PDB file of N, CA and C in Angstrom:
ATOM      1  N   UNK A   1      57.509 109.384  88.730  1.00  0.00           N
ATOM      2  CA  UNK A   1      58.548 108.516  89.232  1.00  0.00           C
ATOM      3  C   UNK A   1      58.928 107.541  88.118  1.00  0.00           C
ATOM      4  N   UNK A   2      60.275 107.034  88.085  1.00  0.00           N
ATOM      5  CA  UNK A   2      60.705 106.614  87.015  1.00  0.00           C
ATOM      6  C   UNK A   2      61.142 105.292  87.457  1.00  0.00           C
ATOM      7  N   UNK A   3      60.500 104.119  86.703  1.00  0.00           N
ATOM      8  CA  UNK A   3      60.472 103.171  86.997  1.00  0.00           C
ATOM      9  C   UNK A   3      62.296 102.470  86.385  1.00  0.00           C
ATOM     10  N   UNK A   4      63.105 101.528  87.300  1.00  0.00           N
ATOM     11  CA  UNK A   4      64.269 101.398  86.965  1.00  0.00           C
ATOM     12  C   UNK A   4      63.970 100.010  87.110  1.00  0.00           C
ATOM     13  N   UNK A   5      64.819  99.100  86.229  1.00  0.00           N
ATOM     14  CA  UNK A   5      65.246  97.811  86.014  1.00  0.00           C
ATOM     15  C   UNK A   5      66.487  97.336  85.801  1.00  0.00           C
ATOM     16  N   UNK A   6      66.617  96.008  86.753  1.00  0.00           N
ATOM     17  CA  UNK A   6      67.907  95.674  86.651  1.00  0.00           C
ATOM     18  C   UNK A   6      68.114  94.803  85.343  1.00  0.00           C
ATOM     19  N   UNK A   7      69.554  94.475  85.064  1.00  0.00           N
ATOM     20  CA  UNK A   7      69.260  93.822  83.421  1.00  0.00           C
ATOM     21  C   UNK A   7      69.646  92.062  84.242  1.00  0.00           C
ATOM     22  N   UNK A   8      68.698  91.322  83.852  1.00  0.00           N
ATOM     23  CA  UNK A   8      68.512  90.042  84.313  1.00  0.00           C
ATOM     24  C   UNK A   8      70.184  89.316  84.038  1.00  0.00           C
ATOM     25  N   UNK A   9      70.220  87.938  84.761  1.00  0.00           N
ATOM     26  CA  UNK A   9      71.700  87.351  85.136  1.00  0.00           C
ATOM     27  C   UNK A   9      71.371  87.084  83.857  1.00  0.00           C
ATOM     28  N   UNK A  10      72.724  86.809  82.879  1.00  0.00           N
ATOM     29  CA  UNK A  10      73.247  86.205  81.784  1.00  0.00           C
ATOM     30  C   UNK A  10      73.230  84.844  81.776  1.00  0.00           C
ATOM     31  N   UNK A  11      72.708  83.865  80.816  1.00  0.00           N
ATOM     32  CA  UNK A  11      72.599  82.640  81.390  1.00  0.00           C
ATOM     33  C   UNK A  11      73.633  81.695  81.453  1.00  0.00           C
ATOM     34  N   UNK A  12      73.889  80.621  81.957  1.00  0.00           N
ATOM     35  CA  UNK A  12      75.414  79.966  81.759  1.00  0.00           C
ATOM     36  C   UNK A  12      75.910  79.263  80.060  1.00  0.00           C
ATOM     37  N   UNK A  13      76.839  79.908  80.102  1.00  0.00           N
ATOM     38  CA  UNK A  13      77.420  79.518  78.641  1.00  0.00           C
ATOM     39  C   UNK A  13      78.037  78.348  78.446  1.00  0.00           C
ATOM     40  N   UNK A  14      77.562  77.071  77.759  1.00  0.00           N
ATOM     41  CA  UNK A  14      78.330  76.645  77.325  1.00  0.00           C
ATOM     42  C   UNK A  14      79.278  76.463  77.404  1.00  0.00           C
ATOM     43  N   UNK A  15      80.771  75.138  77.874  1.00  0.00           N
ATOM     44  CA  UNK A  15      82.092  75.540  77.988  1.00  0.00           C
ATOM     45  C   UNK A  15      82.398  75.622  76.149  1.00  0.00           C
ATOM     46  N   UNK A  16      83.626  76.349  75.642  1.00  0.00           N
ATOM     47  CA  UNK A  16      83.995  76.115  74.815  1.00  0.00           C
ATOM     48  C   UNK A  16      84.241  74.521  73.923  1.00  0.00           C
ATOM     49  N   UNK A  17      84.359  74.079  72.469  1.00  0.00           N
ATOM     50  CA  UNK A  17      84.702  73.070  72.497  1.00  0.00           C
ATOM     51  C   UNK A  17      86.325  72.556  72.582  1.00  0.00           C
ATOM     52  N   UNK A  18      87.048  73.562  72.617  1.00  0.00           N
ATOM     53  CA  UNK A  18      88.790  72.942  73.018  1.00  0.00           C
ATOM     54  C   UNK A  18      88.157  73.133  74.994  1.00  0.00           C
ATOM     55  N   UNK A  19      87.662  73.642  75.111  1.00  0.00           N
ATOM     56  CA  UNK A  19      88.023  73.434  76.898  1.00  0.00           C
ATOM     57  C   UNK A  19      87.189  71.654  77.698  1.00  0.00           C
ATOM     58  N   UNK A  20      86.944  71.313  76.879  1.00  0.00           N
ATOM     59  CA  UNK A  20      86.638  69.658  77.357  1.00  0.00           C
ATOM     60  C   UNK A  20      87.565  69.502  78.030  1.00  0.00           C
ATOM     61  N   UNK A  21      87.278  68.223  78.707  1.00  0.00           N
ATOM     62  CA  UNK A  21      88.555  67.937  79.281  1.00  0.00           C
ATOM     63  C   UNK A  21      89.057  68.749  80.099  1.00  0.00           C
ATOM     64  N   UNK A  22      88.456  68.981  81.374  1.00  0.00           N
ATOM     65  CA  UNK A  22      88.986  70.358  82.563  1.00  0.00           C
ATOM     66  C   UNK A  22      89.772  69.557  83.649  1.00  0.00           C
ATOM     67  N   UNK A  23      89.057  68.326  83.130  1.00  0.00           N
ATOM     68  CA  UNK A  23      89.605  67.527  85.222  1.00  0.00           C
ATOM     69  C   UNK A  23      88.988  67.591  86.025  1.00  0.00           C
ATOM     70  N   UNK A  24      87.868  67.792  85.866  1.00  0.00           N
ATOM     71  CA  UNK A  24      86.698  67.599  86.559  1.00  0.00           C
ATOM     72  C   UNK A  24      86.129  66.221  87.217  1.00  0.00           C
ATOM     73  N   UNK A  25      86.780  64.992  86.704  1.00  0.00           N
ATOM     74  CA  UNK A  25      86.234  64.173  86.843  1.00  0.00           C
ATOM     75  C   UNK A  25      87.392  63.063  87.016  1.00  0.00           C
ATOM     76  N   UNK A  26      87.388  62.883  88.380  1.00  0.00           N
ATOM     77  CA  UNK A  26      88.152  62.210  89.240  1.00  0.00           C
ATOM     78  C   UNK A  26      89.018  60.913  88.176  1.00  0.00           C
ATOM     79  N   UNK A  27      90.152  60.711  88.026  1.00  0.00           N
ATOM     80  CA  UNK A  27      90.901  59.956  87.285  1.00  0.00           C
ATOM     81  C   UNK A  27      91.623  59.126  87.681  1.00  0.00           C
ATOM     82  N   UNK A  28      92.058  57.855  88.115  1.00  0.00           N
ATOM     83  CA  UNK A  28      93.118  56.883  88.777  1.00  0.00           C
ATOM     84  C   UNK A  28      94.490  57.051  88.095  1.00  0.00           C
ATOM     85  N   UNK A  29      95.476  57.667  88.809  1.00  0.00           N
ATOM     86  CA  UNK A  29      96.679  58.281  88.130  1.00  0.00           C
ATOM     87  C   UNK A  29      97.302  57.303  87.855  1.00  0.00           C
ATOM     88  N   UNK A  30      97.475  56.700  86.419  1.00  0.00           N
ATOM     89  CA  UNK A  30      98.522  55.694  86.364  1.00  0.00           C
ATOM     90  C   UNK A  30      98.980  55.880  85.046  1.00  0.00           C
ATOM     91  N   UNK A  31     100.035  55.451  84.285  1.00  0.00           N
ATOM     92  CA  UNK A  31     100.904  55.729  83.221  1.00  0.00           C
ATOM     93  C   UNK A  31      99.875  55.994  82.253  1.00  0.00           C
ATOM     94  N   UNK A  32      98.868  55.183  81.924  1.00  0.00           N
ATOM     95  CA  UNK A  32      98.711  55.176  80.138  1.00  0.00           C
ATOM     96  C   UNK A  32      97.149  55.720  80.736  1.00  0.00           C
ATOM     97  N   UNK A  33      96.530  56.529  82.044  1.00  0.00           N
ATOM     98  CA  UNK A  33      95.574  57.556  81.926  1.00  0.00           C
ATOM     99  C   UNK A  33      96.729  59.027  81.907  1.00  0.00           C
ATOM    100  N   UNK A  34      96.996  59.283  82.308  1.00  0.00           N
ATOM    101  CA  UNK A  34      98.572  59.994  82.069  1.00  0.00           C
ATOM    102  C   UNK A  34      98.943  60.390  80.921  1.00  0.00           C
ATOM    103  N   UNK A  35      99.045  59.481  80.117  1.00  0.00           N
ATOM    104  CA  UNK A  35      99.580  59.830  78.950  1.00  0.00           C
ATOM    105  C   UNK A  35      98.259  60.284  77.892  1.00  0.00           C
ATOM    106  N   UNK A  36      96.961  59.958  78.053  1.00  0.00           N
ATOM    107  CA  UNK A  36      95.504  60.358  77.486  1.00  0.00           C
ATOM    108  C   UNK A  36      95.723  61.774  78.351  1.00  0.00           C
ATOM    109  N   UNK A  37      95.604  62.347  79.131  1.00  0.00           N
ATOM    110  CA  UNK A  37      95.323  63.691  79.377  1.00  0.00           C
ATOM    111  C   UNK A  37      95.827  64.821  78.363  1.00  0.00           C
ATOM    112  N   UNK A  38      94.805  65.558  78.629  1.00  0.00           N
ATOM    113  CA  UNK A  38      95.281  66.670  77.770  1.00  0.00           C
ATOM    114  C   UNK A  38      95.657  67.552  78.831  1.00  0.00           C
ATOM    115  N   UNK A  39      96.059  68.946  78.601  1.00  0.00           N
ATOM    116  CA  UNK A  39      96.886  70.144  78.685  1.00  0.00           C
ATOM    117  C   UNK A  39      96.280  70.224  80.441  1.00  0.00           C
ATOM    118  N   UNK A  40      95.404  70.720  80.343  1.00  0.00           N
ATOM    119  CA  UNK A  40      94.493  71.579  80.998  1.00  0.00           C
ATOM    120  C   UNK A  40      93.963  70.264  82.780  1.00  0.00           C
ATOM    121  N   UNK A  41      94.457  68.907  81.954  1.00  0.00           N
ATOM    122  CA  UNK A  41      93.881  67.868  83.276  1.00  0.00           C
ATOM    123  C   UNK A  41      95.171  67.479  83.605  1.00  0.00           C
ATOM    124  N   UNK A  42      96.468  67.658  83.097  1.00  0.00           N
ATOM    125  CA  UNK A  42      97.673  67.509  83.323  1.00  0.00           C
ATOM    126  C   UNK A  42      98.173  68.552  84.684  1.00  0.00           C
ATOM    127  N   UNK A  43      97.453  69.991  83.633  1.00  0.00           N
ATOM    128  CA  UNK A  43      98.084  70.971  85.194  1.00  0.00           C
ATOM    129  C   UNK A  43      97.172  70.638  86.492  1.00  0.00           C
ATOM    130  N   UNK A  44      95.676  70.585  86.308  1.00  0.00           N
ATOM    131  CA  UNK A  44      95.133  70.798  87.119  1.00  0.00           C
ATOM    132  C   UNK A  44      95.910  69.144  88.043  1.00  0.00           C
ATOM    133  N   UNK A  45      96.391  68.062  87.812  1.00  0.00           N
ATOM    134  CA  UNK A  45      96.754  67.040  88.428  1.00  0.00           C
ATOM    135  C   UNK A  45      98.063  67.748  88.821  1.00  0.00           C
ATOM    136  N   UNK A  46      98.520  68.134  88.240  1.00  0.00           N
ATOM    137  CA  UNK A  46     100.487  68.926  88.962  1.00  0.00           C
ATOM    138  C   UNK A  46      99.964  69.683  90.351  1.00  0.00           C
ATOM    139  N   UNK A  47      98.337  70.854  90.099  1.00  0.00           N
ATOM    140  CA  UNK A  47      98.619  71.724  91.131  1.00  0.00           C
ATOM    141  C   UNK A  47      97.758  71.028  92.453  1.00  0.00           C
ATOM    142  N   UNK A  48      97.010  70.051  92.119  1.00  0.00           N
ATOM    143  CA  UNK A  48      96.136  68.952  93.371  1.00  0.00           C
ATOM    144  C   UNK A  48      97.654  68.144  94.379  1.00  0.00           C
ATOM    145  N   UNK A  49      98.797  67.340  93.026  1.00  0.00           N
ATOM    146  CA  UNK A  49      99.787  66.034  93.527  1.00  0.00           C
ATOM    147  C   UNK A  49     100.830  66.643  93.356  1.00  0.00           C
ATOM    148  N   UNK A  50     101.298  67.728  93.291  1.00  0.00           N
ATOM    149  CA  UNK A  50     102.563  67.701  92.839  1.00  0.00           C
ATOM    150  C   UNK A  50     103.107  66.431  92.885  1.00  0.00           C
ATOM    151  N   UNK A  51     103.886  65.932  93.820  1.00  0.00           N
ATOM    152  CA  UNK A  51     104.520  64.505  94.109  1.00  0.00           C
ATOM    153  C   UNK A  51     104.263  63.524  93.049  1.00  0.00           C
ATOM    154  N   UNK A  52     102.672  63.339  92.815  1.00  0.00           N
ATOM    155  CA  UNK A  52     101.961  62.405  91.809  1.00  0.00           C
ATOM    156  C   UNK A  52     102.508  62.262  90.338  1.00  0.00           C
ATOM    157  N   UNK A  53     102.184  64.123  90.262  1.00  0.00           N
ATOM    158  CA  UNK A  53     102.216  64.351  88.506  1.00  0.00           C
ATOM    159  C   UNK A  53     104.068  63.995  88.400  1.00  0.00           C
ATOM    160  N   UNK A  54     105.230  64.570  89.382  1.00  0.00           N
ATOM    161  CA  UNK A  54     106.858  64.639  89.019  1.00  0.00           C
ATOM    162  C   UNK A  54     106.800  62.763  88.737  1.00  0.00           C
ATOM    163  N   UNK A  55     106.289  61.922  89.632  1.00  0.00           N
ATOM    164  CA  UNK A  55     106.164  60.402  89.598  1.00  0.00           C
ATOM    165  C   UNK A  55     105.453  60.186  87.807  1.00  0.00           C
ATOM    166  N   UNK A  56     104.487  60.463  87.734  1.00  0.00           N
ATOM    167  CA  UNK A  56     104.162  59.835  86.378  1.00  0.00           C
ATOM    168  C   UNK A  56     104.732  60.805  85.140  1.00  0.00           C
ATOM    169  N   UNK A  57     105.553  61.667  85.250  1.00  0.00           N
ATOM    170  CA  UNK A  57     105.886  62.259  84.246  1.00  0.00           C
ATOM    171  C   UNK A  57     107.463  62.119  84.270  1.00  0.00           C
ATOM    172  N   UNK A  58     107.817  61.276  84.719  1.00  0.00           N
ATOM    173  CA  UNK A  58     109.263  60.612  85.146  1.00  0.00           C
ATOM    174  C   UNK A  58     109.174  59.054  84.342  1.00  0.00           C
ATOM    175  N   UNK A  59     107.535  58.736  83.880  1.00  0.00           N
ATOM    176  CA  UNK A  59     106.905  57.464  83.586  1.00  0.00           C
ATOM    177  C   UNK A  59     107.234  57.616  82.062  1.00  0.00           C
ATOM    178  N   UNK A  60     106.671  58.426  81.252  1.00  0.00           N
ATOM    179  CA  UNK A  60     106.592  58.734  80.011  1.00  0.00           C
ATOM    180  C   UNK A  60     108.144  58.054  79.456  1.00  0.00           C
TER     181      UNK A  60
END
């Protein structure tokens, strides 16, 4: 009988260093935190507020 093995979970990687900054971490939406966001905490605030993000990007 032939002994079978599964290949163990892969362990968690590291995020990249451009992916900082996800939006992970709750932010008080106001002009000049707004204008510090990068790419990636900009969308993720458009697809949570729409309403929010058209208001502070009307700010700029």
């Amino acid at each position: 009988m032939e002994e079978t093995t599964t290949p163990a979970a892969a362990p968690a990687a590291a995020p990249a260093p451009y992916a900082a900054g996800t939006g992970s971490v709750p932010v008080n939406a106001d002009r000049d935190a707004f204008a510090r966001m990068g790419y990636r905490e900009r969308l993720a605030l458009k697809r949570e507020d729409p309403a929010g993000y058209a208001a502070l990007r009307s700010q700029l």
